[in-house]
Amino acid sequence: MEVLKKSIQYVKGVGPKRLTLLNRLNIFNIEDMIYHFPRDYDNRSHYKNIKDLQIGDKTTIRGVISGNSQYIRINKNRNIVKYLVRDNTGFITITFFNQPYMRNKFKPNDKIILNGQVKGSSYGLEIINPAYEIIPNLEYKTKLDSINPIYPSTEGFSQGQLIKIQQNVLDMVKNKIIDYMPENIKKENKLCDLNFALKNIHFPDSVQALRVAKYRLVFDEFFLLQLALMQFKNQIINNKNTVPLKSNEGVDLLIDSLPFKLTAAQIKVLQEIMQDMEKATPMNRLVQGDVGSGKTIIAIIALYKAVINGCQGALMAPTEILAEQHYISLTKILRPMGIKIGLLTGSLSKKEKEEISQGIKDGKVQIVVGTHALIQETVHFASLGLVVTDEQHRFGVRQRAILADKGNNPHVLVMTATPIPRTLALILYGDLDISIIDELPPGRKSIKTYGLTLDKRNQAYDFAKKELEQGRQVYIVCPLVEESENLDVSAAIDIRDELATTYFSDYEVGLLHGKMNPKEKESIMKKFLKNEIHVLVSTTVIEVGVNVPNATIMIIENAERFGLAQLHQLRGRVGRGHSQSFCILLHNNKSETAKERIKIMEETTDGFVISEKDLQIRGPGEFFGIRQHGLPDFKIANVFRHMKILKRAQNQVEILLKEDPNLSLEKYPLLKSKIQEKYGYFQGI
Ligand code: ADP
Ligand code: MG
């Protein structure tokens, strides 16, 4: 194993300058280099017939030089050499710019291999400055005749140099890497040997070998992370102690006093939470429930339970508005029971902050609601027993852990409206138990959704006007313009200006976008909440759980640019009151996928159905902005593209867990130390 940890500076071909460049690529030792996987491959092993070539192809051909070169001198500094190359199927021109020595490079009837990109020209097809090699016969195998890696690189570092260093490194470790994967697991999952995988991921012997290598490495990434997450979870259960919160005094009364009956799904989830809180090991639970499924009340009851057991509770929300809304709900329900509730956000005055902080410290404040102001160093709790974070996907694992660290292993409850299929949830939230609220409170009118092509947008605005006349409010969401946030903002400004002077000239039209500072955003949202703004034009910043029940219509401009899951989240901003709500998706009707998405949105409002479909029809990496989940970066695995391998790896972890419930991995010491090495830091957070 030692050899892997050796500094990269000892590798042949690495001098001080290249060392700096390698470091810039996060490569410090031999192992980093080996795990610096190609981002793509240049597959030169498939020859094409000239007649099948198309403009734009990157291709390799074998052919014969047909006749002598043609030399064209344009001026002193510019010249061109051309040859005609033929195979059994046709002719192609090859052209070299400013390489006069190429004039005599080939003789008629030389056999050559060429690699390059096919362009169109007045001569027909042409390859400019191709890579070439003269070969003795047309069956001859050469270096050009292979699958070559293309590496992520940095300025001043050529592919050739990287390839050379990689080759040297692989020579050094050849067959010396100890495979940590137990034989039975390899056999069961048809995994190749690690040495084979690491060699072939860089310099594949064949397309098949590359596939096999990739499969092994993708499997490993999923498997190791999933195993580490499960182990981490077990450690929490086995090793951490906390105060069990056993009393339920008044919980039933509280539930009876609510203006509504809890749904069966809410009751089930609440029971799971209460059982967790009564244990002497900390709860680590994720509650998933679609927008409007009633997660807040669950959090409130859990916080209440913490308080009657003599502990404090904290509720953390991603924005001030959300925190304030939660504060209002908590106050309404819990203040009559004599519970002291505090609000801590960034916009309080220094004095107010100090006062609240003091109250939290001496225990006078029993429940505190806030933004991430809560996780600042200055905040200390007297006895923190429960931490709830709302809309988890805005908080990373780290922030969650910092807040939990403020108590003595408090119970942790995480709430999210992001519906995630089980496979993904297992790897995104592998350290958490999962509860699902799979039912909406009765009597909800489902949001009526219509797709409308952009040329009919006036119909959408006319319709919105009718709602406004009834005293309702309107959201208009402008798309993300990918290239630049500035363009985004200017598109939103344009739409606001246009609408404020035309359709909605009798109403107050507000604007909200990501370039505004938090204070400005909050102030606009507050005005919208108070119905001082009637139409709110915004970029996607409104996505997170804001509740304005009087807003009944949402118009989404260029809906084809949004993913399904995102459309679903946006749509969830309406339909929060008693009246029928509407969502109009303006789209350009061009792409098939877009049409499919719009149709799905028209047909269903079930977040889980939508997220499954989203996975099916969206490209990789787009799902809900996966990075927000605080997942470690994968080097080669991709949760979307490799869903099947992910399932397989999870399956294998489950099998291990059955035979070794504590995942102590005593039977597999190599695997154990690999996990420790790669994910040991989990224990620290
Ligand atoms: P979310 O799960 O999106 O956070 P909320 O907790 O904000 O949803 O709940 C949305 C609305 O539904 C709130 O006004 C809340 O009071 C109400 N609500 C919650 N549970 C029920 C229920 N069982 N019956 C009726 N209304 C409910
Ligand atoms: Mg909510």
XYZ file of C-alpha atoms and ligand atoms in Angstrom:
713
model
C 0.000 0.000 0.000
C 2.852 2.332 0.904
C 3.653 3.097 -2.693
C 0.268 4.780 -3.193
C 1.008 7.336 -0.513
C 4.363 8.333 -1.977
C 4.570 11.932 -3.059
C 4.048 12.503 -6.753
C 7.328 14.423 -6.895
C 9.253 11.144 -6.932
C 7.709 10.065 -10.208
C 9.851 10.207 -13.314
C 9.049 13.287 -15.361
C 7.813 15.378 -12.458
C 9.991 18.408 -11.812
C 9.205 21.431 -9.665
C 7.142 23.129 -12.352
C 4.995 20.095 -13.074
C 4.656 19.437 -9.385
C 2.976 22.817 -8.966
C 0.670 22.049 -11.871
C -0.183 18.641 -10.461
C -0.907 20.161 -7.072
C -3.203 22.583 -8.792
C -5.133 19.553 -10.029
C -5.299 18.311 -6.426
C -2.747 15.648 -7.111
C -0.227 15.234 -4.325
C 0.593 11.555 -4.158
C 0.620 8.518 -6.401
C -2.862 7.540 -5.401
C -4.283 10.950 -6.301
C -2.732 10.551 -9.724
C -4.167 7.097 -10.277
C -7.572 8.344 -9.228
C -7.294 11.294 -11.579
C -9.571 9.615 -14.076
C -9.960 10.622 -17.710
C -12.915 12.875 -18.347
C -13.280 11.318 -21.761
C -11.543 9.118 -24.273
C -10.322 9.572 -27.751
C -11.252 6.304 -29.315
C -8.967 5.720 -32.247
C -9.474 2.007 -32.342
C -12.475 2.182 -34.608
C -11.559 2.811 -38.187
C -14.021 4.351 -40.484
C -14.403 4.025 -44.182
C -13.915 7.311 -45.970
C -17.318 7.064 -47.580
C -18.960 6.981 -44.131
C -17.252 10.105 -42.832
C -19.319 13.090 -41.896
C -18.392 16.662 -41.243
C -17.555 17.107 -37.578
C -16.528 13.472 -36.956
C -13.414 12.939 -34.931
C -12.106 9.925 -36.663
C -9.330 7.551 -37.470
C -8.864 6.180 -40.934
C -6.352 3.959 -42.666
C -5.509 4.830 -46.194
C -3.010 5.148 -48.959
C -1.351 8.345 -50.181
C -2.626 9.008 -53.642
C -0.110 10.926 -55.739
C 2.342 13.644 -54.774
C 1.825 16.525 -52.397
C 0.499 19.837 -53.462
C 2.319 22.833 -52.036
C 0.728 26.253 -51.936
C 2.707 29.251 -50.779
C 0.360 32.056 -49.805
C 2.959 34.547 -48.631
C 6.209 34.589 -46.680
C 4.646 33.293 -43.528
C 1.828 31.182 -44.757
C 1.793 28.018 -46.774
C -0.231 24.891 -47.209
C 0.601 21.279 -48.019
C -2.124 18.983 -49.269
C -2.321 15.280 -50.006
C -5.073 13.146 -51.325
C -5.679 9.944 -49.385
C -7.785 7.023 -50.526
C -9.118 3.795 -49.133
C -11.336 1.208 -50.804
C -14.338 3.425 -50.454
C -13.313 6.939 -51.384
C -10.981 9.931 -51.208
C -10.251 12.598 -48.634
C -7.889 15.568 -48.575
C -5.447 16.131 -45.748
C -4.068 19.597 -45.217
C -1.115 20.855 -43.213
C -0.787 24.531 -42.463
C 2.622 26.154 -42.222
C 4.511 22.885 -42.148
C 6.446 23.103 -45.403
C 8.537 20.054 -44.454
C 5.351 18.000 -44.874
C 5.854 18.420 -48.613
C 8.165 15.460 -48.734
C 6.797 13.530 -45.796
C 4.771 10.994 -47.762
C 5.367 9.267 -51.041
C 2.658 7.956 -53.328
C 1.337 4.608 -52.079
C 2.552 5.147 -48.510
C 0.173 3.478 -46.100
C -0.865 5.737 -43.271
C -3.116 6.052 -40.261
C -4.741 9.435 -39.773
C -6.584 10.881 -36.881
C -8.410 14.191 -36.762
C -11.623 16.045 -37.258
C -13.436 15.969 -40.564
C -14.234 19.334 -42.117
C -16.043 20.299 -45.258
C -14.197 22.316 -47.893
C -14.404 23.222 -51.530
C -12.418 20.029 -52.221
C -15.006 17.880 -50.488
C -14.070 16.356 -47.143
C -10.814 17.360 -45.514
C -8.818 16.778 -42.329
C -6.618 19.620 -41.187
C -3.320 18.920 -39.410
C -4.179 15.292 -38.661
C -2.128 13.098 -36.382
C -0.496 10.535 -38.663
C 1.693 7.528 -38.734
C 3.202 5.710 -41.671
C 2.609 1.980 -41.385
C 4.143 -0.959 -43.236
C 0.782 -2.475 -44.099
C -2.871 -1.692 -43.561
C -3.282 -4.292 -40.785
C -0.463 -2.864 -38.695
C -1.276 -1.863 -35.053
C 0.182 1.337 -33.649
C -0.123 3.809 -30.819
C -2.690 5.768 -32.758
C -4.602 2.578 -32.824
C -5.865 2.768 -29.240
C -8.277 4.315 -26.827
C -6.490 7.315 -25.365
C -7.417 9.099 -22.163
C -8.328 12.767 -22.089
C -7.670 14.209 -18.655
C -9.060 17.152 -16.801
C -6.105 19.486 -16.958
C -4.944 22.943 -16.103
C -3.269 25.728 -18.043
C 0.239 24.923 -19.118
C -0.152 21.176 -18.794
C -0.563 19.250 -22.015
C -2.449 15.994 -22.408
C 0.755 14.390 -23.619
C 2.593 15.308 -20.424
C -0.208 14.079 -18.227
C -0.407 10.839 -20.143
C 3.324 10.284 -19.784
C 3.229 10.840 -16.019
C 0.216 8.600 -15.678
C 2.039 5.868 -17.576
C 5.066 6.199 -15.301
C 2.884 6.023 -12.232
C 1.078 2.945 -13.480
C 4.412 1.300 -14.220
C 5.516 1.977 -10.651
C 2.455 0.386 -9.067
C 1.931 -2.365 -11.587
C 0.182 -5.260 -9.820
C 1.238 -3.852 -6.468
C -2.089 -2.334 -5.460
C -3.737 -4.395 -2.793
C -7.366 -5.026 -3.588
C -9.420 -4.247 -0.492
C -12.576 -5.774 -1.926
C -13.331 -9.219 -0.467
C -13.256 -12.036 -3.041
C -16.826 -13.106 -2.384
C -18.140 -9.613 -3.015
C -16.147 -9.378 -6.209
C -17.493 -12.675 -7.362
C -21.052 -11.926 -6.400
C -21.059 -8.612 -8.255
C -18.847 -9.600 -11.183
C -16.188 -7.084 -10.279
C -12.804 -7.223 -11.921
C -9.537 -6.973 -10.009
C -8.572 -3.504 -8.804
C -5.211 -3.486 -10.588
C -6.925 -4.346 -13.836
C -9.533 -1.652 -13.268
C -7.019 1.074 -12.515
C -4.852 0.221 -15.499
C -7.728 -0.024 -17.933
C -9.562 3.085 -16.806
C -6.545 5.022 -18.096
C -5.253 2.933 -20.953
C -7.934 0.464 -21.949
C -6.928 -2.608 -23.869
C -10.333 -2.587 -25.484
C -13.749 -1.028 -25.235
C -14.864 -4.079 -23.292
C -11.971 -3.764 -20.823
C -12.864 -0.125 -20.264
C -16.447 -1.049 -19.512
C -15.403 -3.675 -16.996
C -12.923 -1.305 -15.342
C -15.443 1.475 -15.090
C -18.063 -0.806 -13.635
C -15.689 -1.840 -10.878
C -14.663 1.719 -9.998
C -18.208 3.081 -10.052
C -19.357 0.205 -7.897
C -16.553 0.878 -5.435
C -17.403 4.530 -5.069
C -21.049 3.856 -4.296
C -20.298 0.844 -2.166
C -17.665 2.498 0.007
C -19.742 5.620 0.623
C -22.898 3.681 1.368
C -21.021 1.385 3.697
C -19.409 4.325 5.479
C -22.766 6.067 5.863
C -24.359 2.954 7.328
C -21.435 2.425 9.641
C -21.632 6.040 10.725
C -25.322 5.635 11.424
C -24.649 2.507 13.484
C -22.021 4.289 15.474
C -24.450 7.007 16.370
C -26.904 4.406 17.519
C -24.391 2.364 19.440
C -22.038 4.883 20.888
C -23.822 8.107 21.528
C -25.911 8.679 24.581
C -28.472 11.328 25.070
C -31.227 12.177 27.481
C -34.321 10.166 26.663
C -37.317 12.459 26.497
C -40.011 10.200 27.899
C -42.785 12.474 29.079
C -45.753 13.011 26.813
C -47.712 15.146 29.175
C -50.054 17.427 27.317
C -49.182 16.146 23.860
C -52.671 14.757 23.285
C -54.221 17.950 24.574
C -52.103 19.941 22.198
C -53.128 17.767 19.268
C -56.792 18.069 20.261
C -56.522 21.828 20.428
C -55.441 22.126 16.799
C -57.972 23.550 14.347
C -57.642 20.395 12.231
C -57.273 16.655 12.623
C -53.856 15.246 11.852
C -53.790 13.018 8.801
C -52.996 9.328 9.216
C -49.612 9.928 7.609
C -48.836 12.736 10.037
C -49.788 10.535 13.001
C -47.597 7.705 11.768
C -44.590 9.967 11.287
C -45.171 11.671 14.608
C -45.173 8.296 16.345
C -41.868 7.392 14.726
C -40.390 10.664 15.934
C -41.721 10.352 19.471
C -40.399 6.821 19.769
C -36.966 8.002 18.652
C -36.975 10.816 21.166
C -37.718 8.431 23.992
C -34.572 6.445 23.330
C -31.253 7.032 25.047
C -29.530 7.375 21.666
C -30.060 10.478 19.586
C -32.680 10.554 16.873
C -31.404 11.224 13.375
C -34.492 11.370 11.268
C -35.468 12.862 7.959
C -39.097 13.686 7.304
C -39.956 13.863 3.655
C -43.291 15.309 2.789
C -44.530 17.085 -0.265
C -45.189 20.808 -0.092
C -48.281 21.426 2.005
C -48.275 17.981 3.588
C -48.072 19.575 7.028
C -44.535 19.121 8.259
C -44.509 22.252 10.413
C -47.050 20.969 12.876
C -45.041 17.777 13.288
C -41.992 19.856 14.147
C -44.012 21.941 16.582
C -45.271 18.892 18.436
C -41.784 17.413 18.605
C -40.422 20.713 19.943
C -43.193 20.755 22.506
C -42.222 17.272 23.624
C -38.641 18.431 24.106
C -39.795 21.334 26.259
C -42.066 19.350 28.574
C -39.082 17.095 29.184
C -37.119 20.050 30.459
C -35.061 20.628 27.314
C -34.774 23.404 24.799
C -35.648 23.064 21.166
C -34.275 24.828 18.096
C -35.841 25.214 14.688
C -33.580 26.348 11.872
C -34.925 27.640 8.559
C -33.010 28.685 5.444
C -34.471 32.206 5.113
C -35.634 34.916 7.483
C -39.113 34.885 6.051
C -39.485 31.199 6.681
C -38.090 31.591 10.187
C -40.564 34.360 10.890
C -43.439 32.313 9.532
C -42.457 29.428 11.751
C -42.144 31.782 14.689
C -45.690 32.989 14.121
C -47.065 29.430 13.886
C -45.182 28.314 16.990
C -46.306 31.323 18.967
C -49.923 30.814 17.991
C -49.939 27.209 19.060
C -47.518 27.047 21.972
C -47.623 30.414 23.696
C -51.093 29.697 25.139
C -49.457 26.745 26.864
C -47.003 29.062 28.552
C -43.960 28.212 26.456
C -41.394 30.912 25.776
C -40.382 31.228 22.188
C -37.620 33.364 20.713
C -36.724 34.433 17.203
C -33.112 34.891 16.219
C -32.307 36.217 12.767
C -29.581 38.300 11.228
C -31.734 41.389 10.871
C -32.360 41.860 14.595
C -30.515 44.719 16.259
C -27.405 43.894 18.216
C -29.220 44.507 21.460
C -32.129 42.249 20.497
C -29.728 39.535 19.501
C -27.928 39.784 22.789
C -31.149 39.579 24.690
C -32.301 36.461 22.891
C -28.874 34.878 23.155
C -28.885 35.503 26.895
C -32.313 33.912 27.148
C -31.102 30.877 25.226
C -28.060 30.623 27.438
C -29.888 30.757 30.744
C -32.734 28.597 29.517
C -35.491 31.213 29.701
C -36.111 30.867 25.994
C -37.436 27.342 25.584
C -37.785 27.207 21.842
C -35.766 29.321 19.471
C -36.474 29.751 15.791
C -33.914 31.210 13.464
C -31.819 31.231 10.369
C -28.232 30.096 10.378
C -27.670 32.927 12.850
C -28.446 30.052 15.214
C -25.222 28.253 14.424
C -22.968 31.195 15.195
C -20.400 30.766 17.912
C -21.999 33.321 20.184
C -25.081 31.156 20.676
C -25.000 28.765 23.620
C -27.840 26.663 24.882
C -28.646 25.790 28.478
C -29.883 22.330 27.530
C -30.539 21.721 23.864
C -32.592 18.565 23.445
C -33.963 18.741 19.902
C -32.785 20.380 16.714
C -35.118 20.661 13.750
C -33.903 21.907 10.390
C -36.469 22.818 7.795
C -35.972 22.494 4.036
C -32.831 20.456 4.568
C -31.647 20.694 1.009
C -30.469 24.204 1.734
C -28.268 23.044 4.568
C -25.257 20.846 4.241
C -24.452 17.923 6.489
C -21.877 20.144 8.120
C -24.254 22.916 9.216
C -26.613 20.312 10.592
C -23.766 18.857 12.596
C -22.614 22.218 13.962
C -26.049 22.941 15.345
C -26.295 19.471 16.851
C -22.913 20.054 18.469
C -24.361 22.888 20.486
C -26.080 20.408 22.713
C -25.031 17.174 24.269
C -26.007 14.867 21.405
C -29.450 16.365 20.893
C -32.082 14.601 18.848
C -32.032 15.747 15.248
C -34.999 16.059 12.952
C -34.611 17.144 9.364
C -37.532 18.154 7.191
C -37.583 18.381 3.446
C -40.166 18.884 0.757
C -37.861 17.373 -1.796
C -39.308 14.020 -2.707
C -36.510 11.622 -3.411
C -36.785 8.039 -4.575
C -35.520 5.564 -1.998
C -32.315 4.664 -3.799
C -31.201 8.248 -3.866
C -32.374 9.001 -0.355
C -30.248 6.141 0.915
C -27.110 7.669 -0.450
C -27.997 11.328 0.085
C -29.237 10.786 3.600
C -27.652 7.451 4.368
C -26.932 8.485 7.931
C -30.577 9.292 8.625
C -33.713 7.274 9.226
C -36.442 8.287 6.874
C -40.123 8.999 7.488
C -42.472 9.903 4.717
C -45.686 11.906 4.895
C -47.354 10.478 1.846
C -50.708 12.129 2.136
C -52.002 15.687 1.918
C -54.567 17.069 4.379
C -58.112 16.499 3.113
C -60.001 19.065 1.097
C -57.005 20.439 -0.714
C -57.903 21.501 -4.168
C -55.223 20.276 -6.457
C -53.609 23.019 -8.459
C -54.964 23.181 -11.984
C -52.043 23.254 -14.370
C -52.055 24.251 -18.017
C -49.351 24.441 -20.623
C -49.642 27.366 -23.004
C -47.387 28.218 -25.924
C -45.577 31.531 -25.633
C -47.557 33.168 -28.432
C -50.624 32.866 -26.226
C -49.125 34.481 -23.189
C -51.661 37.320 -23.290
C -54.315 34.726 -22.399
C -52.352 33.856 -19.306
C -52.114 37.490 -18.257
C -55.801 38.090 -18.950
C -56.608 35.138 -16.772
C -54.338 36.439 -14.019
C -56.102 39.783 -14.202
C -59.420 38.116 -13.454
C -57.917 36.593 -10.321
C -56.471 39.963 -9.328
C -59.911 41.519 -9.673
C -61.107 39.041 -7.065
C -58.406 40.258 -4.716
C -55.987 37.411 -5.339
C -52.265 37.649 -5.958
C -50.054 36.410 -8.741
C -46.549 34.999 -9.050
C -44.692 35.299 -12.319
C -41.499 33.290 -12.489
C -38.814 34.092 -15.036
C -36.415 31.432 -16.155
C -32.815 31.098 -15.326
C -30.750 32.300 -18.227
C -27.887 29.919 -17.983
C -24.993 31.972 -19.243
C -25.283 34.784 -16.810
C -27.126 35.765 -13.728
C -27.125 39.343 -14.976
C -29.102 38.375 -18.038
C -31.475 36.605 -15.733
C -32.051 39.675 -13.748
C -32.444 41.904 -16.756
C -35.013 39.507 -18.230
C -36.968 39.701 -15.005
C -36.735 43.500 -14.952
C -37.967 43.669 -18.545
C -40.946 41.498 -17.810
C -41.795 43.478 -14.692
C -41.563 46.795 -16.555
C -43.636 45.514 -19.424
C -46.371 44.062 -17.251
C -46.483 47.014 -14.861
C -47.293 49.361 -17.722
C -49.619 47.089 -19.683
C -51.712 44.266 -18.262
C -51.240 45.022 -14.600
C -51.052 48.811 -14.686
C -53.793 49.050 -12.049
C -51.842 46.910 -9.626
C -48.642 46.989 -7.682
C -46.046 44.881 -9.466
C -42.980 43.864 -7.465
C -39.652 42.391 -8.448
C -37.510 39.827 -6.691
C -34.213 38.430 -7.903
C -31.032 36.799 -6.718
C -28.868 39.887 -7.060
C -30.815 41.679 -4.340
C -29.398 41.589 -0.861
C -31.279 39.568 1.764
C -32.793 42.695 3.336
C -34.266 43.856 0.020
C -35.616 40.383 -0.672
C -37.209 40.115 2.736
C -38.817 43.504 2.393
C -40.344 42.637 -0.988
C -41.605 39.288 0.322
C -43.141 40.966 3.328
C -45.005 43.395 1.117
C -46.272 40.509 -0.967
C -47.346 38.688 2.162
C -49.298 41.776 3.300
C -50.879 42.114 -0.151
C -49.197 45.458 -0.728
C -47.657 43.936 -3.816
C -50.191 42.152 -6.008
C -48.062 40.698 -8.739
C -44.617 39.394 -7.915
C -42.226 38.935 -10.798
C -39.233 36.916 -9.733
C -36.411 34.652 -10.734
C -36.375 31.250 -9.078
C -35.390 32.651 -5.678
C -38.896 32.095 -4.313
C -38.459 28.359 -4.507
C -38.169 27.656 -0.804
C -41.259 27.134 1.382
C -42.783 30.602 1.443
C -46.428 30.647 2.385
C -48.695 33.294 0.860
C -52.130 31.647 0.841
C -53.763 34.508 -1.053
C -51.553 33.914 -4.079
C -53.573 31.664 -6.334
C -51.908 31.836 -9.665
C -48.423 31.182 -10.848
C -47.246 31.861 -14.356
C -43.924 30.303 -15.281
C -42.216 31.871 -18.277
C -40.206 29.572 -20.551
C -41.193 26.575 -18.501
C -39.276 24.360 -20.936
C -36.075 25.547 -19.290
C -36.992 24.114 -15.921
C -36.681 20.587 -14.697
C -39.746 18.758 -13.504
C -38.792 18.734 -9.885
C -38.114 22.431 -9.979
C -41.468 23.139 -11.620
C -43.071 21.109 -8.892
C -41.344 23.068 -6.146
C -42.301 26.345 -7.752
C -45.882 25.295 -8.223
C -46.057 24.449 -4.543
C -46.022 28.180 -3.756
C -49.676 28.376 -4.804
C -52.555 26.227 -3.651
C -51.917 27.074 -0.027
C -55.283 28.615 0.759
C -58.902 27.559 0.344
C -59.443 28.803 -3.187
C -58.735 26.979 -6.388
C -55.204 27.723 -7.566
C -53.699 27.671 -11.030
C -50.337 27.190 -12.598
C -49.732 28.246 -16.177
C -46.642 26.979 -17.924
C -45.661 29.193 -20.835
C -43.407 27.284 -23.177
C -41.950 27.385 -26.667
C -43.217 23.948 -27.604
C -40.023 22.989 -29.403
C -38.369 20.092 -27.646
C -39.970 16.727 -27.074
C -38.703 16.479 -23.510
C -40.178 19.857 -22.719
C -43.544 18.747 -24.054
C -43.351 15.591 -21.992
C -42.552 17.534 -18.850
C -45.426 19.953 -19.359
C -47.773 17.034 -19.883
C -46.657 15.350 -16.671
C -47.137 18.600 -14.780
C -50.667 18.895 -16.175
C -51.458 15.356 -15.173
C -50.135 14.988 -11.648
C -49.354 16.945 -8.513
C -47.787 14.004 -6.686
C -44.206 14.943 -5.846
C -42.985 11.364 -5.724
C -44.371 10.530 -9.141
C -42.803 13.705 -10.466
C -39.408 13.006 -8.964
C -39.351 9.493 -10.445
C -40.191 10.898 -13.862
C -37.624 13.610 -13.382
C -34.986 10.982 -12.866
C -36.100 9.188 -15.994
C -36.168 12.072 -18.428
C -33.630 14.542 -17.151
C -29.969 14.433 -17.819
C -27.470 13.586 -15.131
C -26.645 16.031 -12.421
C -29.650 18.207 -12.920
C -31.944 16.644 -10.391
C -32.735 19.244 -7.764
C -29.263 20.679 -7.750
C -27.824 17.611 -6.157
C -24.828 19.478 -4.836
C -26.968 21.207 -2.300
C -27.327 17.938 -0.496
C -23.819 18.066 0.824
C -22.863 14.796 -0.806
C -19.162 14.042 -1.212
C -18.038 14.440 -4.784
C -17.837 11.273 -6.774
C -14.878 10.919 -9.071
C -16.447 8.588 -11.554
C -19.846 7.491 -10.299
C -22.970 9.370 -11.203
C -26.157 8.713 -9.277
C -28.291 9.114 -12.379
C -26.341 7.476 -15.091
C -25.311 4.616 -12.835
C -28.525 4.081 -10.953
C -28.416 0.332 -11.555
C -24.919 -0.001 -10.150
C -25.958 2.149 -7.204
C -28.812 -0.246 -6.459
C -26.481 -3.168 -6.709
C -23.962 -1.602 -4.338
C -26.714 -0.770 -1.868
C -27.946 -4.304 -2.109
C -24.476 -5.569 -1.280
C -24.257 -3.260 1.743
C -27.583 -4.624 2.966
C -26.276 -8.167 2.657
C -23.176 -7.215 4.652
C -25.334 -5.566 7.243
C -27.301 -8.766 7.657
C -24.262 -10.925 8.315
C -22.487 -8.228 10.320
C -25.174 -6.006 11.924
C -22.707 -3.572 13.499
C -20.686 -3.381 10.319
C -17.580 -3.909 12.396
C -16.068 -5.515 9.283
C -13.853 -7.761 11.422
C -14.027 -10.370 8.711
C -12.765 -7.895 6.140
C -9.888 -5.932 7.675
C -8.724 -4.496 4.357
C -12.163 -3.156 3.586
C -12.395 -1.790 7.087
C -9.191 0.175 6.826
C -10.135 1.431 3.374
C -13.358 2.898 4.747
C -11.498 4.349 7.683
C -8.989 5.954 5.361
C -11.540 7.345 2.953
C -14.385 8.332 5.234
C -12.854 8.431 8.700
C -13.759 12.082 8.910
C -17.443 11.170 9.182
C -16.815 10.266 12.780
C -15.644 13.787 13.395
C -18.787 15.558 12.270
P -45.216 21.902 4.537
O -45.218 20.435 4.720
O -45.115 22.312 3.113
O -44.234 22.595 5.429
P -47.092 23.231 6.220
O -46.652 22.598 7.461
O -46.697 24.642 5.973
O -46.656 22.356 4.976
O -48.649 23.065 6.135
C -49.392 23.674 5.111
C -50.744 24.111 5.652
O -51.538 22.985 5.987
C -50.647 24.935 6.901
O -51.526 26.024 6.778
C -51.086 23.988 8.004
O -51.686 24.652 9.081
C -52.074 23.097 7.295
N -52.211 21.740 7.835
C -51.243 20.963 8.355
N -51.719 19.747 8.720
C -53.040 19.765 8.428
C -54.109 18.812 8.580
N -53.899 17.606 9.095
N -55.330 19.163 8.163
C -55.541 20.385 7.626
N -54.606 21.329 7.463
C -53.350 21.035 7.857
Mg -42.618 23.824 5.314
